[in-house]
Amino acid sequence: MNDNSTQFDVLVIGSGAAGLTAALTLATKLRVLVLAKGKLTSGSTAWAQGGIAAVLDAGDTFDDHVRDTMVAGAGLNDRETVEFVIERAPAAIDRLCELGVPFNRESGDLHLTREGGHSHRRIVHVNDATGWAVQAALLKAAEENPNITLLPDRSCIDLITGRHETKYSGSGRVWGAYALDTVTGKVVAHTARATIMAAGGAGRVYQFSTAPRGATGDGIAMAWRAGARVSNMEMMQFHPTCLYNLEVKNFLVTEAVRGEGGRLFHPETGHRFMEDYDAERMELAPRDVVARAIDDQIKRFGLDYVHLDISHLPADFITGHFPTIHEKLLGLGIDMTTGPIPVVPAQHYTCGGVVIDLNGRTDLPGLYAAGEVSESGLHGANRLASNSLLECFVFGEAAARDVLAHWDGFEEPPAIREWDESRVTDSDEEVVIKQNWTEIRRMMWNYVGIVRTTKRLERAKNRIDLLASEIDDYYGNFRVTTDLIELRNLHQCAGLIVQSALKRHESRGLHYTLDYPETDEFAKDTVLVP
Ligand code: FAD
Ligand code: SIN
């Protein structure tokens, strides 16, 4: 080993809920390296508001949670996976309690809130900032564990595979990843016998998204380039209620506001418009239904936003349940205890991703995936609220357990080539990156958004194809930076989303197209093979 390489038993890419759960499980026996792009708290996990779904109430059942998940997912879910995850939820919550996550309680019992698509109260939470508390507890445990090394400021570029072996072994295995150390500017080969991809979603492929800046689909793109299948990439979830504000562009107003009684209104007429779209479930219909209703109101009436109003409830109830949101909005001159909040839909969650089995295994030997980067079969065509963190805990652990169970079969990595920078120079035209980023994100929002048509998808495909050679050329000639790594991945994910959307000739869940408005009798995954 030298300055240009490290070797650990297992490499985990990502320090969110999925990555840290995997690392903590592995570290009982193995030495683990965890890499994060930017800060260790930079992923979506720290931003989660609503909470974690689990059957904990006496009147609730696993069957009900399974049914709600499959109704939201429009039948595209894999039932075995849904049952696997939901049955493991209470144990996952117990482990988080043991790690010290201070979930809200009422008379000693966990307080359960409600969100869209759930037939029962079943969301455990820490006020309206659950993710931050979970991230802090996992990180503290990882920092205290001598078998875990945490390295922030590392932007992984590509997985290390057979083509990077000094002498080609033909094993087809993944041996870790090359990552840019953004402090020193050096690219380091991080080798390992097993690699767990937990790099989160691709939300930032859209102009408006609730996801953090780094959600550029790096993990999906890296796994795809290495040869893993991805599926259901057209199933991009839009959250109905992102704050509309000219300065603050991606602040989520949790679904729990509607769960606790918040209502949606036309801002001019005061009409409670959900009764025109889903009179039975109203504001608590699944997200795709509510987001499409808001999108329709905005487009039909030329609005900038609609109103979300919970001010009919007592002020102390509102501030007690939603202290973070209340304070944030007050800072922007909006008092949710006395008036409505202007909201719009925004991209929120990547339902598709790298195909995995119940052990978190991808198609590639030595590569696992867990969390938002993956497509496990849990979410189907639309994720049920608060099922995502749960998936991270269940699959982070499942992947780690599979590695531990088969450790003797994981070979020592062979000699790996160092990163070659001999033919590249520093870029003198950063503007190319900015221009392409902006163009992709705006185009995806306008052409591949909540309501789609084949014509718009084809336009998007043409633009993405045109950008390909420009981005490849740039990547081939200039020294890598995080911006360039992200642009390359964003472009790749945009292509996968459009390709998948063009393949689905029906409307189902989050994929709604005016050219195929009907839903087919049988649900089928859109699987792309590299
Ligand atoms: P993340 O937490 O996103 O972590 C990704 C990690 O990968 C980060 O450490 C990042 O630095 C690292 N990474 C990325 N690219 C690279 C690279 N190239 N090199 C090295 N490292 C890399 N879900 C719920 O269940 N309940 C909720 O209440 C909820 N609320 C949400 C609110 C918001 C605003 C958002 C955006 C999402 C919410 N979600 C919620 C979804 C949920 O937060 C995410 O799906 C989940 O946290 C994803 O966890 P993860 O571990 O897969 O990835
Ligand atoms: C929210 O709090 O509305 C987000 C919940 C989720 O994405 O699961």
Coordinates of C-alpha atoms and ligand atoms in Angstrom, one line a residue:
M1 CA 0.0 0.0 0.0
N2 CA 1.1 3.6 -0.6
D3 CA -0.5 7.0 -0.7
N4 CA -2.4 6.0 -3.8
S5 CA -4.2 3.0 -2.4
T6 CA -5.8 1.6 0.8
Q7 CA -7.0 -2.0 1.5
F8 CA -9.8 -2.9 3.9
D9 CA -11.9 -6.1 4.3
V10 CA -15.0 -4.3 3.1
L11 CA -15.5 -0.9 1.4
V12 CA -18.9 0.8 2.0
I13 CA -19.7 3.7 -0.3
G14 CA -22.0 6.1 1.5
S15 CA -22.4 7.2 5.2
G16 CA -26.2 7.4 5.3
A17 CA -28.7 5.0 6.9
A18 CA -27.9 2.1 4.6
G19 CA -24.1 2.5 4.6
L20 CA -23.7 3.0 8.3
T21 CA -26.1 0.1 9.2
A22 CA -24.0 -2.2 7.0
A23 CA -20.8 -0.9 8.4
L24 CA -21.9 -1.4 12.0
T25 CA -23.1 -5.0 11.3
L26 CA -19.8 -5.8 9.5
A27 CA -17.6 -4.3 12.1
T28 CA -18.4 -7.1 14.6
K29 CA -15.8 -9.1 12.7
L30 CA -14.3 -7.2 9.8
R31 CA -12.3 -4.0 9.1
V32 CA -14.5 -1.6 7.2
L33 CA -13.8 1.6 5.3
V34 CA -16.7 4.0 4.8
L35 CA -16.4 6.8 2.1
A36 CA -18.6 9.8 1.8
K37 CA -18.8 12.6 -0.8
G38 CA -18.4 15.8 1.2
K39 CA -19.4 15.6 4.8
L40 CA -20.4 12.4 6.5
T41 CA -23.9 13.9 7.0
S42 CA -24.3 15.0 3.4
G43 CA -26.9 12.3 2.3
S44 CA -30.7 12.4 2.3
T45 CA -30.8 10.5 5.6
A46 CA -30.0 13.6 7.6
W47 CA -32.8 15.5 5.9
A48 CA -35.6 13.0 6.5
Q49 CA -38.5 14.6 8.3
G50 CA -41.5 12.3 8.7
G51 CA -40.1 9.1 10.2
I52 CA -39.9 5.4 9.8
A53 CA -42.9 3.0 9.1
A54 CA -43.3 0.0 11.4
V55 CA -46.2 -2.0 12.7
L56 CA -46.1 -1.3 16.4
D57 CA -49.7 -0.5 17.3
A58 CA -51.9 -3.3 18.6
G59 CA -54.6 -2.6 16.0
D60 CA -52.2 -2.7 13.1
T61 CA -50.9 -5.8 11.3
F62 CA -48.1 -6.8 8.9
D63 CA -50.7 -7.7 6.4
D64 CA -52.1 -4.1 6.5
H65 CA -48.6 -2.6 6.0
V66 CA -48.0 -5.0 3.2
R67 CA -51.3 -4.1 1.5
D68 CA -50.7 -0.3 1.9
T69 CA -47.2 -0.7 0.4
M70 CA -48.5 -2.7 -2.6
V71 CA -51.5 -0.3 -3.2
A72 CA -49.1 2.7 -3.2
G73 CA -46.7 0.7 -5.4
A74 CA -49.5 0.0 -7.9
G75 CA -48.8 -3.8 -7.8
L76 CA -45.2 -3.5 -9.2
N77 CA -43.7 -4.5 -5.8
D78 CA -42.2 -7.9 -5.2
R79 CA -44.4 -9.3 -2.5
E80 CA -41.7 -11.5 -1.0
T81 CA -39.4 -8.4 -0.6
V82 CA -42.3 -6.3 0.9
E83 CA -43.0 -9.0 3.5
F84 CA -39.2 -9.4 4.2
V85 CA -38.8 -5.7 5.0
I86 CA -42.1 -5.1 6.8
E87 CA -41.6 -8.1 9.2
R88 CA -38.2 -6.8 10.1
A89 CA -39.3 -3.2 10.9
P90 CA -40.0 -3.6 14.6
A91 CA -36.6 -5.2 15.2
A92 CA -35.0 -2.3 13.2
I93 CA -36.7 0.2 15.5
D94 CA -35.5 -1.6 18.6
R95 CA -31.9 -1.4 17.4
L96 CA -32.3 2.3 16.8
C97 CA -33.7 2.7 20.3
E98 CA -30.6 0.8 21.6
L99 CA -28.4 3.2 19.7
G100 CA -30.1 6.1 21.5
V101 CA -32.4 7.6 18.9
P102 CA -34.8 9.7 21.0
F103 CA -38.1 8.8 19.3
N104 CA -41.1 10.7 20.5
R105 CA -43.1 8.9 23.1
E106 CA -46.5 9.2 24.7
S107 CA -47.0 7.6 28.2
G108 CA -43.8 5.6 27.6
D109 CA -45.0 4.1 24.2
L110 CA -43.5 5.2 20.9
H111 CA -45.7 8.0 19.4
L112 CA -47.0 7.0 15.9
T113 CA -47.8 9.6 13.4
R114 CA -49.7 9.1 10.1
E115 CA -48.8 9.8 6.5
G116 CA -50.4 9.4 3.0
G117 CA -51.3 5.9 1.9
H118 CA -51.1 4.4 5.4
S119 CA -54.3 2.8 6.8
H120 CA -53.0 3.1 10.4
R121 CA -50.8 5.4 12.5
R122 CA -47.4 3.6 12.1
I123 CA -44.7 6.2 11.7
V124 CA -42.2 6.5 14.5
H125 CA -40.4 9.9 14.5
V126 CA -38.3 12.4 16.3
N127 CA -40.5 15.5 16.0
D128 CA -40.2 16.6 12.3
A129 CA -36.4 15.9 12.1
T130 CA -36.2 12.1 12.3
G131 CA -33.4 11.8 9.9
W132 CA -31.0 14.1 11.7
A133 CA -31.5 12.1 14.9
V134 CA -31.0 8.8 13.2
Q135 CA -27.9 10.0 11.3
A136 CA -26.4 11.3 14.5
A137 CA -26.9 8.1 16.4
L138 CA -25.5 5.9 13.6
L139 CA -22.5 8.1 13.1
K140 CA -21.7 8.2 16.8
A141 CA -21.8 4.4 17.0
A142 CA -19.6 4.2 13.9
E143 CA -17.1 6.8 15.2
E144 CA -16.8 4.8 18.4
N145 CA -16.1 1.5 16.6
P146 CA -12.4 0.7 16.2
N147 CA -13.1 -1.5 13.2
I148 CA -14.7 1.3 11.2
T149 CA -12.7 4.0 9.4
L150 CA -14.8 7.0 8.1
L151 CA -13.4 9.1 5.3
P152 CA -15.4 12.2 4.3
D153 CA -14.5 14.3 1.2
R154 CA -14.0 11.3 -1.1
S155 CA -15.9 11.3 -4.4
C156 CA -15.9 7.8 -5.8
I157 CA -15.4 7.8 -9.6
D158 CA -15.7 4.2 -10.6
L159 CA -15.8 0.7 -9.2
I160 CA -12.6 -1.3 -9.6
T161 CA -13.3 -4.4 -11.8
G162 CA -11.4 -6.9 -13.9
R163 CA -10.2 -4.2 -16.4
H164 CA -8.3 -2.5 -13.6
E165 CA -6.4 -5.6 -12.5
T166 CA -2.7 -5.4 -13.3
K167 CA -2.9 -9.0 -14.6
Y168 CA -6.5 -9.8 -15.7
S169 CA -7.8 -12.6 -13.4
G170 CA -11.1 -13.2 -15.3
S171 CA -12.9 -13.5 -11.9
G172 CA -15.4 -10.8 -12.9
R173 CA -15.4 -9.5 -9.3
V174 CA -15.6 -5.9 -7.9
W175 CA -12.6 -5.0 -5.8
G176 CA -13.5 -1.6 -4.4
A177 CA -13.5 1.8 -6.0
Y178 CA -11.3 4.7 -7.2
A179 CA -12.1 7.9 -5.3
L180 CA -11.0 11.5 -5.6
D181 CA -9.7 12.9 -2.3
T182 CA -11.1 16.4 -2.7
V183 CA -8.7 17.8 -0.1
T184 CA -5.5 16.6 -1.8
G185 CA -6.8 16.3 -5.3
K186 CA -5.4 12.8 -5.6
V187 CA -7.2 9.7 -6.9
V188 CA -6.8 6.8 -4.5
A189 CA -7.6 3.1 -5.3
H190 CA -9.6 1.8 -2.3
T191 CA -9.5 -2.0 -2.6
A192 CA -11.5 -4.5 -0.6
R193 CA -12.8 -8.1 -0.8
A194 CA -16.4 -6.9 -0.8
T195 CA -18.0 -3.6 -1.7
I196 CA -21.4 -2.3 -0.5
M197 CA -22.8 0.5 -2.6
A198 CA -25.0 2.8 -0.5
A199 CA -24.6 6.1 -2.4
G200 CA -28.2 7.2 -2.3
G201 CA -30.5 8.4 -5.1
A202 CA -30.5 10.5 -8.2
G203 CA -32.9 13.3 -7.3
R204 CA -30.7 16.1 -8.4
V205 CA -31.2 15.0 -12.0
Y206 CA -34.3 17.3 -11.7
Q207 CA -34.3 21.0 -11.5
F208 CA -36.6 21.0 -8.4
S209 CA -35.8 18.4 -5.8
T210 CA -36.1 18.0 -2.1
A211 CA -32.9 15.9 -2.1
P212 CA -29.5 17.3 -1.1
R213 CA -27.0 18.6 -3.6
G214 CA -25.0 15.4 -3.8
A215 CA -27.9 13.2 -4.9
T216 CA -26.5 12.8 -8.4
G217 CA -27.0 9.1 -8.9
D218 CA -23.3 8.3 -8.6
G219 CA -23.9 4.8 -7.2
I220 CA -26.4 3.8 -9.9
A221 CA -24.2 5.1 -12.7
M222 CA -21.0 3.4 -11.2
A223 CA -22.8 0.1 -10.9
W224 CA -24.3 0.4 -14.4
R225 CA -20.9 1.1 -15.9
A226 CA -19.4 -1.8 -14.1
G227 CA -22.1 -4.1 -15.6
A228 CA -24.9 -4.4 -13.1
R229 CA -28.6 -4.3 -14.2
V230 CA -30.8 -1.4 -13.1
S231 CA -34.6 -1.4 -13.0
N232 CA -37.7 0.8 -12.8
M233 CA -35.7 4.0 -13.3
E234 CA -38.8 5.7 -14.7
M235 CA -40.4 5.5 -11.2
M236 CA -39.2 8.9 -9.9
Q237 CA -41.2 10.1 -6.9
F238 CA -42.4 13.7 -6.7
H239 CA -43.3 14.8 -3.2
P240 CA -46.5 16.9 -3.2
T241 CA -45.5 19.5 -0.7
C242 CA -42.2 21.2 -1.2
L243 CA -42.1 24.9 0.0
Y244 CA -42.6 27.4 -2.7
N245 CA -40.2 30.2 -2.1
L246 CA -38.0 32.2 -4.4
E247 CA -34.9 32.0 -2.1
V248 CA -35.3 28.6 -0.5
K249 CA -35.7 26.1 -3.3
N250 CA -35.8 22.6 -1.8
F251 CA -37.3 22.7 1.7
L252 CA -39.7 19.8 2.3
V253 CA -43.0 20.3 4.3
T254 CA -43.5 16.8 5.7
E255 CA -46.4 14.6 4.7
A256 CA -47.1 14.3 8.4
V257 CA -48.6 17.8 8.2
R258 CA -51.3 16.3 6.1
G259 CA -51.3 13.2 8.2
E260 CA -52.1 15.3 11.3
G261 CA -54.9 17.2 9.5
G262 CA -53.4 19.6 7.0
R263 CA -55.5 20.4 4.0
L264 CA -54.8 21.5 0.4
F265 CA -56.6 24.5 -1.1
H266 CA -56.7 26.5 -4.4
P267 CA -54.9 29.7 -3.3
E268 CA -57.4 32.0 -5.0
T269 CA -60.8 30.3 -4.7
G270 CA -60.1 28.4 -1.5
H271 CA -61.5 25.2 -3.0
R272 CA -60.3 22.0 -1.3
F273 CA -59.5 20.5 -4.6
M274 CA -58.5 17.0 -3.5
E275 CA -62.2 16.2 -3.4
D276 CA -62.2 16.4 -7.3
Y277 CA -59.3 13.8 -7.5
D278 CA -59.7 11.3 -4.7
A279 CA -62.8 12.1 -2.6
E280 CA -62.3 9.1 -0.3
R281 CA -58.7 9.5 0.7
M282 CA -58.4 13.3 0.1
E283 CA -55.0 14.7 1.2
L284 CA -53.9 11.3 2.4
A285 CA -54.1 9.6 -1.0
P286 CA -50.7 8.1 -2.1
R287 CA -48.1 10.7 -3.2
D288 CA -48.4 10.1 -6.9
V289 CA -52.1 10.9 -6.7
V290 CA -51.7 14.1 -4.6
A291 CA -48.7 15.3 -6.6
R292 CA -50.6 14.9 -9.9
A293 CA -53.6 16.7 -8.5
I294 CA -51.4 19.7 -7.5
D295 CA -49.6 19.6 -10.8
D296 CA -53.0 19.7 -12.6
Q297 CA -54.2 22.6 -10.5
I298 CA -51.0 24.6 -11.2
K299 CA -51.1 24.0 -14.9
R300 CA -54.9 24.3 -15.4
F301 CA -55.2 27.6 -13.5
G302 CA -51.8 29.1 -14.2
L303 CA -50.8 29.1 -10.5
D304 CA -47.4 29.3 -9.0
Y305 CA -48.3 27.1 -6.0
V306 CA -51.2 25.8 -4.0
H307 CA -51.9 26.2 -0.3
L308 CA -51.3 23.7 2.5
D309 CA -53.1 24.8 5.6
I310 CA -53.1 23.3 9.1
S311 CA -53.8 26.6 10.9
H312 CA -57.3 25.3 12.0
L313 CA -55.5 23.2 14.7
P314 CA -54.3 24.7 18.0
A315 CA -51.0 26.6 17.7
D316 CA -49.3 24.6 20.5
F317 CA -50.2 21.3 18.7
I318 CA -48.6 22.6 15.5
T319 CA -45.4 23.9 17.2
G320 CA -45.2 20.7 19.3
H321 CA -45.4 18.4 16.3
F322 CA -43.5 20.5 13.7
P323 CA -41.0 22.6 15.6
T324 CA -38.3 22.6 12.8
I325 CA -40.7 23.4 10.0
H326 CA -42.4 26.1 12.1
E327 CA -39.2 27.8 12.9
K328 CA -37.8 27.6 9.3
L329 CA -41.0 29.1 7.9
L330 CA -41.2 31.8 10.5
G331 CA -37.7 32.9 9.3
L332 CA -39.2 33.3 5.9
G333 CA -42.2 35.3 7.1
I334 CA -44.7 32.4 7.0
D335 CA -46.6 31.5 10.2
M336 CA -48.1 28.1 9.8
T337 CA -50.1 28.4 13.0
T338 CA -52.1 31.3 11.6
G339 CA -52.1 30.9 7.8
P340 CA -51.4 28.6 4.8
I341 CA -48.0 27.5 3.4
P342 CA -47.4 27.9 -0.4
V343 CA -46.3 24.5 -1.8
V344 CA -45.4 22.8 -5.1
P345 CA -44.4 19.3 -6.0
A346 CA -40.7 18.5 -6.4
Q347 CA -38.7 15.4 -7.1
H348 CA -38.2 13.5 -3.9
Y349 CA -37.1 9.9 -4.2
T350 CA -35.6 7.5 -6.7
C351 CA -37.7 4.3 -6.6
G352 CA -35.6 2.5 -9.3
G353 CA -32.0 1.6 -9.0
V354 CA -29.4 -1.2 -9.0
V355 CA -31.2 -4.6 -9.0
I356 CA -30.6 -6.6 -5.7
D357 CA -31.9 -9.8 -4.2
L358 CA -32.9 -10.3 -0.6
N359 CA -29.3 -10.5 0.5
G360 CA -28.5 -7.2 -1.1
R361 CA -26.4 -8.9 -3.8
T362 CA -26.2 -7.2 -7.2
D363 CA -25.4 -9.1 -10.5
L364 CA -21.6 -8.6 -9.9
P365 CA -19.7 -10.9 -7.6
G366 CA -18.3 -8.9 -4.7
L367 CA -20.8 -6.0 -5.1
Y368 CA -23.8 -5.4 -2.9
A369 CA -26.2 -2.5 -2.8
A370 CA -28.6 -1.1 -0.2
G371 CA -30.9 1.9 0.3
E372 CA -32.0 4.4 -2.2
V373 CA -29.4 3.4 -4.7
S374 CA -31.0 0.0 -5.1
E375 CA -34.2 -1.5 -6.5
S376 CA -35.1 -4.3 -4.1
G377 CA -38.7 -4.8 -5.2
L378 CA -40.1 -3.0 -2.0
H379 CA -41.4 0.2 -3.6
G380 CA -42.7 -0.9 -6.9
A381 CA -44.2 1.9 -9.0
N382 CA -44.4 4.4 -6.0
R383 CA -42.8 4.3 -2.6
L384 CA -45.1 4.4 0.4
A385 CA -44.2 7.3 2.8
S386 CA -41.5 6.4 5.4
N387 CA -40.7 3.0 3.9
S388 CA -37.4 4.2 2.7
L389 CA -35.3 4.6 5.8
L390 CA -36.8 1.2 6.8
E391 CA -35.4 -0.3 3.6
C392 CA -32.0 1.1 4.4
F393 CA -31.9 -0.5 7.8
V394 CA -33.2 -3.9 6.6
F395 CA -31.0 -4.2 3.5
G396 CA -27.9 -2.5 5.0
E397 CA -28.0 -5.3 7.6
A398 CA -29.0 -8.1 5.1
A399 CA -26.0 -7.3 2.8
A400 CA -23.6 -7.2 5.8
R401 CA -24.9 -10.5 7.1
D402 CA -24.5 -12.1 3.7
V403 CA -20.8 -10.9 3.5
L404 CA -20.2 -12.2 7.0
A405 CA -21.8 -15.6 6.3
H406 CA -19.7 -16.2 3.2
W407 CA -16.5 -14.4 4.2
D408 CA -14.3 -17.4 3.5
G409 CA -15.3 -17.3 -0.1
F410 CA -14.3 -13.6 -0.6
E411 CA -10.8 -13.6 -2.2
E412 CA -8.0 -11.2 -1.5
P413 CA -7.9 -8.5 -4.2
P414 CA -5.3 -8.9 -6.9
A415 CA -2.8 -6.1 -7.8
I416 CA -4.7 -3.1 -9.1
R417 CA -3.5 -0.4 -11.5
E418 CA -3.1 3.1 -10.1
W419 CA -5.3 5.8 -11.5
D420 CA -3.8 7.1 -14.7
E421 CA -3.7 10.9 -15.1
S422 CA -0.9 11.1 -17.6
R423 CA -3.0 12.2 -20.5
V424 CA -5.3 14.7 -18.8
T425 CA -4.9 18.4 -18.0
D426 CA -6.7 20.9 -15.7
S427 CA -9.9 22.1 -17.2
D428 CA -9.9 25.7 -18.3
E429 CA -13.7 25.8 -19.1
E430 CA -15.6 25.0 -16.0
V431 CA -18.6 26.7 -17.6
V432 CA -19.1 23.6 -19.8
I433 CA -20.0 21.6 -16.7
K434 CA -22.3 24.3 -15.3
Q435 CA -24.1 24.7 -18.6
N436 CA -24.6 20.9 -19.1
W437 CA -25.8 20.4 -15.5
T438 CA -28.4 23.2 -15.8
E439 CA -29.5 22.0 -19.2
I440 CA -30.0 18.3 -18.1
R441 CA -31.9 19.3 -14.9
R442 CA -34.2 21.8 -16.6
M443 CA -34.9 19.4 -19.5
M444 CA -35.7 16.5 -17.1
W445 CA -38.1 18.7 -15.2
N446 CA -39.9 19.9 -18.3
Y447 CA -39.9 16.8 -20.4
V448 CA -39.7 13.9 -18.0
G449 CA -41.7 15.2 -15.1
I450 CA -45.0 14.3 -13.3
V451 CA -47.0 14.0 -16.6
R452 CA -45.2 12.6 -19.6
T453 CA -45.7 12.1 -23.4
T454 CA -43.8 10.0 -25.8
K455 CA -42.9 13.1 -27.9
R456 CA -41.4 14.9 -24.9
L457 CA -39.5 11.7 -23.8
E458 CA -38.1 11.4 -27.3
R459 CA -37.0 15.1 -27.3
A460 CA -35.2 14.4 -24.0
K461 CA -33.5 11.3 -25.4
N462 CA -32.2 13.3 -28.4
R463 CA -30.8 16.0 -26.1
I464 CA -29.2 13.4 -23.8
D465 CA -27.6 11.6 -26.8
L466 CA -26.2 14.9 -28.1
L467 CA -24.7 15.7 -24.7
A468 CA -23.0 12.3 -24.5
S469 CA -20.0 13.0 -26.7
E470 CA -19.4 16.4 -25.2
I471 CA -19.4 15.0 -21.6
D472 CA -17.3 12.0 -22.6
D473 CA -14.8 14.2 -24.3
Y474 CA -14.6 16.5 -21.3
Y475 CA -14.2 13.5 -19.0
G476 CA -11.5 12.0 -21.2
N477 CA -9.4 15.1 -21.4
F478 CA -9.5 16.9 -18.1
R479 CA -8.5 16.0 -14.5
V480 CA -11.6 14.9 -12.5
T481 CA -13.3 17.1 -10.1
T482 CA -16.4 16.3 -8.0
D483 CA -18.5 18.5 -10.4
L484 CA -17.3 16.6 -13.4
I485 CA -17.9 13.2 -11.7
E486 CA -21.4 14.3 -10.8
L487 CA -22.2 15.6 -14.3
R488 CA -21.1 12.4 -15.9
N489 CA -23.3 10.4 -13.5
L490 CA -26.3 12.8 -13.7
H491 CA -26.2 12.5 -17.5
Q492 CA -26.0 8.7 -17.3
C493 CA -28.9 8.5 -14.9
A494 CA -31.0 10.9 -17.0
G495 CA -30.4 8.5 -20.0
L496 CA -31.5 5.5 -17.9
I497 CA -34.7 7.3 -16.7
V498 CA -35.7 8.3 -20.2
Q499 CA -34.8 4.9 -21.7
S500 CA -37.0 3.2 -19.0
A501 CA -39.9 5.7 -19.4
L502 CA -39.9 5.0 -23.2
K503 CA -40.1 1.3 -22.6
R504 CA -43.2 1.4 -20.4
H505 CA -46.3 1.6 -22.6
E506 CA -48.8 2.1 -19.8
S507 CA -49.4 4.5 -16.9
R508 CA -48.7 3.0 -13.5
G509 CA -47.9 4.6 -10.2
L510 CA -45.4 7.4 -10.7
H511 CA -45.1 6.9 -14.5
Y512 CA -48.1 8.7 -16.0
T513 CA -48.1 9.3 -19.8
L514 CA -50.9 10.9 -21.8
D515 CA -50.1 8.5 -24.7
Y516 CA -50.7 5.4 -22.7
P517 CA -53.2 6.4 -19.9
E518 CA -54.4 2.9 -19.1
T519 CA -52.7 0.4 -16.7
D520 CA -51.9 -3.0 -18.1
E521 CA -53.4 -6.1 -16.4
F522 CA -50.0 -7.5 -15.4
A523 CA -47.3 -5.4 -13.7
K524 CA -43.8 -5.8 -15.2
D525 CA -40.5 -4.3 -14.1
T526 CA -38.5 -2.2 -16.6
V527 CA -35.1 -3.9 -16.5
L528 CA -32.1 -2.4 -18.3
V529 CA -29.1 -4.6 -19.1
P530 CA -25.7 -2.9 -19.6
Ligands
FAD1 P1 -28.1 8.8 1.7 O1 -28.6 9.0 3.1 O2 -28.6 9.7 0.6 O3 -26.6 8.7 1.7 C1 -25.8 8.6 0.5 C2 -24.3 8.6 0.9 O4 -23.6 8.3 -0.2 C3 -23.8 9.9 1.5 O5 -22.9 9.7 2.5 C4 -23.0 10.5 0.3 O6 -22.0 11.4 0.7 C5 -22.5 9.2 -0.3 N1 -22.1 9.3 -1.7 C6 -22.9 9.7 -2.8 N2 -22.1 9.7 -3.9 C7 -20.9 9.3 -3.5 C8 -19.7 9.2 -4.3 N3 -19.6 9.4 -5.6 N4 -18.5 8.9 -3.5 C9 -18.6 8.7 -2.2 N5 -19.7 8.8 -1.5 C10 -20.9 9.1 -2.2 N6 -37.6 8.5 4.0 C11 -38.3 8.0 5.0 O7 -38.4 6.7 5.1 N7 -38.8 8.8 5.9 C12 -38.8 10.1 5.8 O8 -39.3 10.8 6.7 C13 -38.1 10.7 4.8 N8 -38.0 12.1 4.6 C14 -37.2 12.6 3.6 C15 -37.1 14.0 3.5 C16 -36.3 14.5 2.6 C17 -36.1 16.0 2.5 C18 -35.6 13.7 1.6 C19 -34.7 14.2 0.6 C20 -35.8 12.3 1.7 C21 -36.6 11.7 2.7 N9 -36.8 10.4 2.8 C22 -37.5 9.8 3.8 C23 -36.0 9.4 2.0 C24 -34.8 8.9 2.7 O9 -34.2 10.0 3.5 C25 -33.7 8.4 1.8 O10 -34.2 7.6 0.9 C26 -32.6 7.6 2.7 O11 -32.2 8.5 3.7 C27 -31.5 7.2 1.8 O12 -30.5 6.7 2.6 P2 -29.2 6.1 1.9 O13 -28.4 5.6 3.0 O14 -29.6 5.1 0.8 O15 -28.5 7.3 1.2
SIN2 C1 -42.1 13.3 4.6 O1 -41.8 13.6 5.7 O2 -43.1 13.8 4.0 C2 -41.2 12.4 3.8 C3 -41.5 11.1 4.2 C4 -40.9 10.2 3.2 O3 -40.3 10.6 2.2 O4 -41.0 9.0 3.4

